[in-house]
Amino acid sequence: MVEPVSTTTARACANIALVKYWGKRDPRLNLPAAGSLSLTLDALVTTTEVGFDAGLAHDELVLDGAPATPTELARTTAFLDLVRAAARLTDRARVVSNNEFPTASGLASSASGYAALAVAATAAASAAGGAAVALSPRALSILARRGSGSAARSVFGGFVRMHAGNSEDGSDAFGEPLDSPLTERVRMVIAIVGGGAAKSHGSRDAMDHTAATSPLYRAWIELVPQDLATAEAALAAGDLEALGAVAEANALAMHASAIAARPAVIYWQPATLAALAEVRALRAAGRAAWATMDAGPHVKVLTTAGDAAGVAAALRAVPGVTEVSIAAAGGPAAVVSRPAPPSNKAGPRES
Ligand code: PMV
């Protein structure tokens, strides 16, 4: 009788950076050129199931119910190869990943995707009889970083600081959770612009292109440490206004560096600017509201639990904003189901 393949499922939340990661010092190991700081969000969840199976000829990946493209599959196989090497396992894996996002929105799901895959695949490899690869949260963050730089932050919940590190092997480039009195109070209002059409430039290529061609890139890299220090001091002091101000300024500086690249990388649509104007108007009217944007046209607004509904209603009324949702701080990536330990009768699989 062929035994059914046992699978392990993990869950991770995406994160939105308040001090952005935009540029690498090593593209192969995904080592950031500077640190970053983010908020993990409960409304943006990826659930990923992994089962290693000696009967498979190659890895399989189903994303949101459909077979992945060859490019997505190749990136996943490269990531699983790291787990196989650590576990001394040769079996291929079947990976089924689902995003519970506000919509098929073009919001970066690589952060939650690779954090969930790192957690599920390491646990599944141990369950499949590989050498134990039960990793510490820090080691999981380092592994997730190999899939996508921002994924290193999604291993943790709440506010997270990403260390750029300076070692060549990346052992000091990982995320670390930051305690703050703001964690419970903050909300992020996510305004989808343009119905979530696929973004024009992936972050991976666009940040490399900015680093290679933008006359503003050097200024951007010099700015980040100051913004990180300001953001960390604001978090420690529970000062949302100071955090919001530096987050909005930092996002605009990142986009300025991308816009100055040759040729330009412009993510904004007219409705992006209209939403930004609305955020400034909300602030002038006394609401807590500060905007940030990533590698797409959407606007995310840092606010409080008390102001979130009013901020969301105002953004819903902006022409070209197609969907608005409210997120609170999310928790760390975690295994949600794993195979039952082998019974005495079956015995552990021999390696
Ligand atoms: O890790 P990546 O390749 O998804 O890059 C993330 C880039 C930004 O979202 C624009 C900024 C950030 O720090 O998340």
PDB file of N, CA, C and O in Angstrom, residues 234-265:
ATOM      1  N   ALA A 234      10.622  56.713  17.679  1.00  0.00           N
ATOM      2  CA  ALA A 234       9.169  56.957  17.735  1.00  0.00           C
ATOM      3  C   ALA A 234       8.445  55.728  18.280  1.00  0.00           C
ATOM      4  O   ALA A 234       7.515  55.850  19.081  1.00  0.00           O
ATOM      5  N   LEU A 235       8.875  54.552  17.868  1.00  0.00           N
ATOM      6  CA  LEU A 235       8.251  53.315  18.368  1.00  0.00           C
ATOM      7  C   LEU A 235       8.478  53.167  19.871  1.00  0.00           C
ATOM      8  O   LEU A 235       7.563  52.812  20.611  1.00  0.00           O
ATOM      9  N   ALA A 236       9.700  53.426  20.296  1.00  0.00           N
ATOM     10  CA  ALA A 236      10.020  53.281  21.723  1.00  0.00           C
ATOM     11  C   ALA A 236       9.211  54.273  22.554  1.00  0.00           C
ATOM     12  O   ALA A 236       8.747  53.943  23.647  1.00  0.00           O
ATOM     13  N   ALA A 237       9.003  55.481  22.008  1.00  0.00           N
ATOM     14  CA  ALA A 237       8.295  56.532  22.756  1.00  0.00           C
ATOM     15  C   ALA A 237       6.778  56.436  22.590  1.00  0.00           C
ATOM     16  O   ALA A 237       6.040  57.185  23.226  1.00  0.00           O
ATOM     17  N   GLY A 238       6.312  55.559  21.686  1.00  0.00           N
ATOM     18  CA  GLY A 238       4.868  55.474  21.427  1.00  0.00           C
ATOM     19  C   GLY A 238       4.350  56.717  20.718  1.00  0.00           C
ATOM     20  O   GLY A 238       3.200  57.108  20.883  1.00  0.00           O
ATOM     21  N   ASP A 239       5.212  57.336  19.880  1.00  0.00           N
ATOM     22  CA  ASP A 239       4.871  58.599  19.218  1.00  0.00           C
ATOM     23  C   ASP A 239       4.433  58.320  17.770  1.00  0.00           C
ATOM     24  O   ASP A 239       5.260  58.264  16.857  1.00  0.00           O
ATOM     25  N   LEU A 240       3.121  58.146  17.589  1.00  0.00           N
ATOM     26  CA  LEU A 240       2.616  57.780  16.248  1.00  0.00           C
ATOM     27  C   LEU A 240       2.835  58.895  15.230  1.00  0.00           C
ATOM     28  O   LEU A 240       3.110  58.628  14.058  1.00  0.00           O
ATOM     29  N   GLU A 241       2.728  60.133  15.681  1.00  0.00           N
ATOM     30  CA  GLU A 241       2.902  61.253  14.758  1.00  0.00           C
ATOM     31  C   GLU A 241       4.325  61.262  14.172  1.00  0.00           C
ATOM     32  O   GLU A 241       4.509  61.438  12.970  1.00  0.00           O
ATOM     33  N   ALA A 242       5.310  61.038  15.029  1.00  0.00           N
ATOM     34  CA  ALA A 242       6.701  61.011  14.553  1.00  0.00           C
ATOM     35  C   ALA A 242       6.923  59.801  13.639  1.00  0.00           C
ATOM     36  O   ALA A 242       7.605  59.902  12.609  1.00  0.00           O
ATOM     37  N   LEU A 243       6.315  58.661  13.975  1.00  0.00           N
ATOM     38  CA  LEU A 243       6.457  57.464  13.135  1.00  0.00           C
ATOM     39  C   LEU A 243       5.804  57.691  11.769  1.00  0.00           C
ATOM     40  O   LEU A 243       6.393  57.380  10.728  1.00  0.00           O
ATOM     41  N   GLY A 244       4.589  58.245  11.791  1.00  0.00           N
ATOM     42  CA  GLY A 244       3.866  58.486  10.537  1.00  0.00           C
ATOM     43  C   GLY A 244       4.618  59.463   9.640  1.00  0.00           C
ATOM     44  O   GLY A 244       4.752  59.242   8.432  1.00  0.00           O
ATOM     45  N   ALA A 245       5.130  60.533  10.255  1.00  0.00           N
ATOM     46  CA  ALA A 245       5.824  61.557   9.457  1.00  0.00           C
ATOM     47  C   ALA A 245       7.052  60.958   8.769  1.00  0.00           C
ATOM     48  O   ALA A 245       7.287  61.187   7.576  1.00  0.00           O
ATOM     49  N   VAL A 246       7.832  60.159   9.500  1.00  0.00           N
ATOM     50  CA  VAL A 246       9.050  59.603   8.879  1.00  0.00           C
ATOM     51  C   VAL A 246       8.677  58.530   7.856  1.00  0.00           C
ATOM     52  O   VAL A 246       9.326  58.400   6.811  1.00  0.00           O
ATOM     53  N   ALA A 247       7.598  57.781   8.106  1.00  0.00           N
ATOM     54  CA  ALA A 247       7.182  56.743   7.154  1.00  0.00           C
ATOM     55  C   ALA A 247       6.763  57.368   5.820  1.00  0.00           C
ATOM     56  O   ALA A 247       7.169  56.907   4.749  1.00  0.00           O
ATOM     57  N   GLU A 248       5.959  58.426   5.888  1.00  0.00           N
ATOM     58  CA  GLU A 248       5.504  59.047   4.637  1.00  0.00           C
ATOM     59  C   GLU A 248       6.682  59.672   3.877  1.00  0.00           C
ATOM     60  O   GLU A 248       6.829  59.494   2.669  1.00  0.00           O
ATOM     61  N   ALA A 249       7.547  60.370   4.619  1.00  0.00           N
ATOM     62  CA  ALA A 249       8.703  61.002   3.969  1.00  0.00           C
ATOM     63  C   ALA A 249       9.621  59.943   3.354  1.00  0.00           C
ATOM     64  O   ALA A 249      10.143  60.115   2.245  1.00  0.00           O
ATOM     65  N   ASN A 250       9.802  58.829   4.055  1.00  0.00           N
ATOM     66  CA  ASN A 250      10.694  57.778   3.555  1.00  0.00           C
ATOM     67  C   ASN A 250      10.138  57.136   2.291  1.00  0.00           C
ATOM     68  O   ASN A 250      10.884  56.873   1.334  1.00  0.00           O
ATOM     69  N   ALA A 251       8.819  56.888   2.263  1.00  0.00           N
ATOM     70  CA  ALA A 251       8.217  56.287   1.061  1.00  0.00           C
ATOM     71  C   ALA A 251       8.371  57.232  -0.131  1.00  0.00           C
ATOM     72  O   ALA A 251       8.688  56.792  -1.247  1.00  0.00           O
ATOM     73  N   LEU A 252       8.157  58.528   0.101  1.00  0.00           N
ATOM     74  CA  LEU A 252       8.289  59.484  -1.002  1.00  0.00           C
ATOM     75  C   LEU A 252       9.735  59.533  -1.491  1.00  0.00           C
ATOM     76  O   LEU A 252       9.987  59.629  -2.700  1.00  0.00           O
ATOM     77  N   ALA A 253      10.696  59.431  -0.576  1.00  0.00           N
ATOM     78  CA  ALA A 253      12.114  59.444  -0.981  1.00  0.00           C
ATOM     79  C   ALA A 253      12.459  58.191  -1.799  1.00  0.00           C
ATOM     80  O   ALA A 253      13.179  58.263  -2.800  1.00  0.00           O
ATOM     81  N   MET A 254      11.927  57.031  -1.378  1.00  0.00           N
ATOM     82  CA  MET A 254      12.171  55.799  -2.153  1.00  0.00           C
ATOM     83  C   MET A 254      11.620  55.949  -3.563  1.00  0.00           C
ATOM     84  O   MET A 254      12.288  55.623  -4.553  1.00  0.00           O
ATOM     85  N   HIS A 255      10.382  56.465  -3.664  1.00  0.00           N
ATOM     86  CA  HIS A 255       9.783  56.621  -4.992  1.00  0.00           C
ATOM     87  C   HIS A 255      10.529  57.676  -5.804  1.00  0.00           C
ATOM     88  O   HIS A 255      10.673  57.521  -7.016  1.00  0.00           O
ATOM     89  N   ALA A 256      11.025  58.724  -5.127  1.00  0.00           N
ATOM     90  CA  ALA A 256      11.804  59.743  -5.857  1.00  0.00           C
ATOM     91  C   ALA A 256      13.041  59.100  -6.482  1.00  0.00           C
ATOM     92  O   ALA A 256      13.386  59.386  -7.633  1.00  0.00           O
ATOM     93  N   SER A 257      13.701  58.205  -5.741  1.00  0.00           N
ATOM     94  CA  SER A 257      14.903  57.557  -6.297  1.00  0.00           C
ATOM     95  C   SER A 257      14.530  56.692  -7.498  1.00  0.00           C
ATOM     96  O   SER A 257      15.251  56.664  -8.501  1.00  0.00           O
ATOM     97  N   ALA A 258      13.369  56.018  -7.423  1.00  0.00           N
ATOM     98  CA  ALA A 258      12.940  55.156  -8.537  1.00  0.00           C
ATOM     99  C   ALA A 258      12.509  55.999  -9.747  1.00  0.00           C
ATOM    100  O   ALA A 258      12.817  55.667 -10.898  1.00  0.00           O
ATOM    101  N   ILE A 259      11.808  57.102  -9.466  1.00  0.00           N
ATOM    102  CA  ILE A 259      11.348  57.975 -10.558  1.00  0.00           C
ATOM    103  C   ILE A 259      12.548  58.577 -11.302  1.00  0.00           C
ATOM    104  O   ILE A 259      12.496  58.794 -12.512  1.00  0.00           O
ATOM    105  N   ALA A 260      13.651  58.811 -10.564  1.00  0.00           N
ATOM    106  CA  ALA A 260      14.839  59.405 -11.195  1.00  0.00           C
ATOM    107  C   ALA A 260      15.695  58.374 -11.930  1.00  0.00           C
ATOM    108  O   ALA A 260      16.685  58.739 -12.573  1.00  0.00           O
ATOM    109  N   ALA A 261      15.350  57.081 -11.837  1.00  0.00           N
ATOM    110  CA  ALA A 261      16.115  56.057 -12.564  1.00  0.00           C
ATOM    111  C   ALA A 261      15.965  56.291 -14.065  1.00  0.00           C
ATOM    112  O   ALA A 261      15.026  56.967 -14.518  1.00  0.00           O
ATOM    113  N   ARG A 262      16.875  55.748 -14.855  1.00  0.00           N
ATOM    114  CA  ARG A 262      16.848  55.983 -16.313  1.00  0.00           C
ATOM    115  C   ARG A 262      16.830  54.657 -17.058  1.00  0.00           C
ATOM    116  O   ARG A 262      17.826  53.960 -17.005  1.00  0.00           O
ATOM    117  N   PRO A 263      15.719  54.251 -17.736  1.00  0.00           N
ATOM    118  CA  PRO A 263      14.443  54.962 -17.751  1.00  0.00           C
ATOM    119  C   PRO A 263      13.733  54.896 -16.391  1.00  0.00           C
ATOM    120  O   PRO A 263      14.041  54.047 -15.553  1.00  0.00           O
ATOM    121  N   ALA A 264      12.761  55.789 -16.215  1.00  0.00           N
ATOM    122  CA  ALA A 264      12.094  55.961 -14.925  1.00  0.00           C
ATOM    123  C   ALA A 264      11.272  54.742 -14.522  1.00  0.00           C
ATOM    124  O   ALA A 264      10.734  54.035 -15.379  1.00  0.00           O
ATOM    125  N   VAL A 265      11.195  54.519 -13.218  1.00  0.00           N
ATOM    126  CA  VAL A 265      10.266  53.524 -12.660  1.00  0.00           C
ATOM    127  C   VAL A 265       9.191  54.321 -11.924  1.00  0.00           C
ATOM    128  O   VAL A 265       9.467  54.918 -10.879  1.00  0.00           O
TER     129      VAL A 265
END
